[in-house]
Amino acid sequence: MSNTMLSLRRLAEHIGHMPQDFLSLRKLLGHPSGPLKLSVRFAPFSIMTYNMALLVEPFYKGTDREGAIAEIVARIKALAPDVVGLCEVFDDSERTKIRNELRDLYPYFQEGPDEPDWDEDGGLLLLSKHSILAADYTVFQDSDGFDYFANKGMIFIRIQPVSWPDTLNIFFSHTQDISTNDGVNTLYSQLNAMNNFIAWPWRGQQHIIMGDLNIPGENPQHYAQLLSRLGAPRDCWTLAGNQAASGHTFVIDNNFYEDSEDRPSNNQRLDYVLMKAGTHLVPMHIMTAGTYLVPMLEDIKVLKFQRNGRFISDHFGVHASFDKIALINYN
């Protein structure tokens, strides 16, 4: 039988509200009177993100492009998360190849974003086992350096996982390289744009924000800006008890590169899975009657895929799994 026990402390960690008194659900939710019930349901769900570094030629830095594609397809089939996000898959034919190879497992997809211009599209591919109930995208207006030549932005899908009584919003992005001349200001501006895109018109539902967000988690100033500008999401990596500065996904010791001089000069955590509640974070006295759900994180890990002894990308991926959902009922 599945474990559907849940402590108030664990619930508080997931909704980002940490009162002194964990003995009362009403105090935790700021709901002193009226109907209120908490239940927990077993509802497994998993998600992964991986930056594949499949830059258009002649900018590809690896040694086995076709092998990297074959390996990610095989690993996705073996791991079989509900939703998969791949960054830096710029070539249309390669995205089509990946989609076709995984069509039986992932019949639904969204890609891009793109605008009618001469720039590359955003190179994002989002695959889902579940029907896409809504979809949209935004292209960032600010860019700097090499990123200027791609339509970087964010793509969105809404799905309803099996055993979930409500829908889930997935926001997937690859943001500005923070190391360019004006990378910091540009990336901060993109985070603002992401938050605006997320906030309207999908308030009131549960959001997962993931991708190569290019914020070095080991830098307290930049990390604080990530959380602040995205409206205080929960970082699934730290929610699992890890330090923000650990779990590096862009590292010096990576043999992906054909030219070792292309390796980064320091280790960074740039790839994220974030969770953001919609109406859970507004004052409870303006809650409407209904049931609100909170996915409960089971595990998160860094994915380090190799083929023939070499890593398949300059980044590592991230996989997060959720084993149950908390249901807060105000009826």
CSV table of N, CA and C in Angstrom, one decimal, residues 44-50 79-84 164 168 170 208-210 234-237 239-240 271-275 295-303 317-323:
chain,number,residue,atom,x,y,z
A,44,PRO,N,1.8,9.5,-8.7
A,44,PRO,CA,3.2,9.6,-9.2
A,44,PRO,C,3.3,10.4,-10.5
A,45,PHE,N,4.3,11.2,-10.5
A,45,PHE,CA,4.6,12.1,-11.7
A,45,PHE,C,6.1,12.4,-11.7
A,46,SER,N,6.7,12.4,-12.9
A,46,SER,CA,8.1,12.8,-13.0
A,46,SER,C,8.4,13.6,-14.2
A,47,ILE,N,9.5,14.3,-14.1
A,47,ILE,CA,9.8,15.3,-15.2
A,47,ILE,C,11.3,15.4,-15.3
A,48,MET,N,11.8,15.7,-16.5
A,48,MET,CA,13.3,15.8,-16.7
A,48,MET,C,13.6,17.0,-17.6
A,49,THR,N,14.7,17.6,-17.5
A,49,THR,CA,15.2,18.6,-18.4
A,49,THR,C,16.7,18.3,-18.7
A,50,TYR,N,17.0,18.5,-20.0
A,50,TYR,CA,18.4,18.3,-20.4
A,50,TYR,C,18.8,19.2,-21.5
A,79,LEU,N,14.1,5.8,-18.7
A,79,LEU,CA,13.6,6.5,-17.5
A,79,LEU,C,12.1,6.8,-17.6
A,80,ALA,N,11.6,7.1,-18.8
A,80,ALA,CA,10.2,7.3,-19.0
A,80,ALA,C,9.5,8.3,-18.1
A,81,PRO,N,10.0,9.5,-17.9
A,81,PRO,CA,9.3,10.5,-17.2
A,81,PRO,C,8.1,11.0,-17.9
A,82,ASP,N,7.1,11.6,-17.2
A,82,ASP,CA,5.9,12.0,-17.8
A,82,ASP,C,6.1,13.1,-18.8
A,83,VAL,N,7.0,14.0,-18.5
A,83,VAL,CA,7.3,15.2,-19.3
A,83,VAL,C,8.8,15.3,-19.5
A,84,VAL,N,9.3,15.6,-20.7
A,84,VAL,CA,10.7,15.7,-21.0
A,84,VAL,C,10.9,17.1,-21.7
A,164,TRP,N,-4.5,12.9,-11.0
A,164,TRP,CA,-4.6,14.3,-10.6
A,164,TRP,C,-6.0,14.8,-10.8
A,168,LEU,N,-1.9,20.8,-14.5
A,168,LEU,CA,-0.6,21.2,-14.1
A,168,LEU,C,0.0,22.0,-15.3
A,170,ILE,N,3.2,23.5,-17.2
A,170,ILE,CA,4.7,23.3,-17.4
A,170,ILE,C,5.2,24.5,-18.2
A,208,ILE,N,5.1,24.2,-12.8
A,208,ILE,CA,6.5,23.7,-12.8
A,208,ILE,C,7.3,24.5,-13.8
A,209,ILE,N,8.4,25.1,-13.4
A,209,ILE,CA,9.2,25.9,-14.2
A,209,ILE,C,10.6,25.2,-14.3
A,210,MET,N,11.0,24.9,-15.5
A,210,MET,CA,12.2,24.1,-15.6
A,210,MET,C,13.1,24.5,-16.9
A,234,ARG,N,9.5,27.4,-5.4
A,234,ARG,CA,10.3,26.4,-4.6
A,234,ARG,C,11.2,25.7,-5.5
A,235,ASP,N,12.5,25.8,-5.1
A,235,ASP,CA,13.6,25.1,-5.9
A,235,ASP,C,13.6,23.7,-5.4
A,236,CYS,N,13.2,22.8,-6.3
A,236,CYS,CA,13.1,21.3,-5.9
A,236,CYS,C,14.4,20.8,-5.4
A,237,TRP,N,15.5,21.3,-5.9
A,237,TRP,CA,16.8,20.8,-5.4
A,237,TRP,C,17.0,21.1,-3.9
A,239,LEU,N,14.6,21.9,-1.9
A,239,LEU,CA,13.4,21.3,-1.2
A,239,LEU,C,13.7,19.9,-0.8
A,240,ALA,N,14.6,19.2,-1.5
A,240,ALA,CA,15.0,17.8,-1.2
A,240,ALA,C,16.1,17.8,-0.1
A,271,ASP,N,20.9,24.4,-14.3
A,271,ASP,CA,19.7,23.8,-14.7
A,271,ASP,C,18.7,23.5,-13.5
A,272,TYR,N,17.5,23.8,-13.7
A,272,TYR,CA,16.6,23.8,-12.5
A,272,TYR,C,15.2,23.1,-12.8
A,273,VAL,N,14.6,22.6,-11.8
A,273,VAL,CA,13.2,22.3,-11.7
A,273,VAL,C,12.6,23.1,-10.5
A,274,LEU,N,11.8,24.0,-10.8
A,274,LEU,CA,11.1,24.9,-9.8
A,274,LEU,C,9.6,24.6,-9.7
A,275,MET,N,9.1,24.8,-8.6
A,275,MET,CA,7.6,24.6,-8.4
A,275,MET,C,7.0,25.8,-7.8
A,295,PRO,N,1.8,19.3,-5.3
A,295,PRO,CA,2.6,18.1,-5.6
A,295,PRO,C,3.7,18.0,-4.5
A,296,MET,N,4.0,16.8,-4.1
A,296,MET,CA,5.0,16.5,-3.0
A,296,MET,C,6.2,15.8,-3.7
A,297,LEU,N,7.3,16.5,-3.6
A,297,LEU,CA,8.5,16.0,-4.1
A,297,LEU,C,9.0,14.7,-3.5
A,298,GLU,N,9.3,13.7,-4.3
A,298,GLU,CA,9.8,12.4,-3.8
A,298,GLU,C,11.4,12.4,-3.9
A,299,ASP,N,11.9,12.8,-5.0
A,299,ASP,CA,13.3,12.7,-5.3
A,299,ASP,C,13.7,13.7,-6.4
A,300,ILE,N,15.0,14.1,-6.4
A,300,ILE,CA,15.5,14.9,-7.5
A,300,ILE,C,17.0,14.5,-7.6
A,301,LYS,N,17.4,14.4,-8.9
A,301,LYS,CA,18.8,13.9,-9.1
A,301,LYS,C,19.4,14.6,-10.4
A,302,VAL,N,20.7,14.7,-10.4
A,302,VAL,CA,21.4,15.2,-11.6
A,302,VAL,C,21.7,14.0,-12.5
A,303,LEU,N,21.4,14.1,-13.8
A,303,LEU,CA,21.6,13.1,-14.8
A,303,LEU,C,22.9,13.3,-15.5
A,317,GLY,N,21.7,16.8,-17.0
A,317,GLY,CA,20.3,17.0,-16.8
A,317,GLY,C,19.8,17.0,-15.4
A,318,VAL,N,18.5,17.2,-15.2
A,318,VAL,CA,17.9,17.1,-13.9
A,318,VAL,C,16.6,16.3,-14.0
A,319,HIS,N,16.4,15.4,-13.1
A,319,HIS,CA,15.1,14.6,-13.1
A,319,HIS,C,14.5,14.8,-11.7
A,320,ALA,N,13.2,15.1,-11.7
A,320,ALA,CA,12.5,15.2,-10.4
A,320,ALA,C,11.2,14.3,-10.5
A,321,SER,N,11.0,13.7,-9.3
A,321,SER,CA,9.8,12.8,-9.3
A,321,SER,C,9.0,13.2,-8.1
A,322,PHE,N,7.7,13.1,-8.2
A,322,PHE,CA,6.7,13.4,-7.2
A,322,PHE,C,5.8,12.2,-7.0
A,323,ASP,N,5.6,11.8,-5.7
A,323,ASP,CA,5.0,10.5,-5.4
A,323,ASP,C,3.5,10.7,-5.0
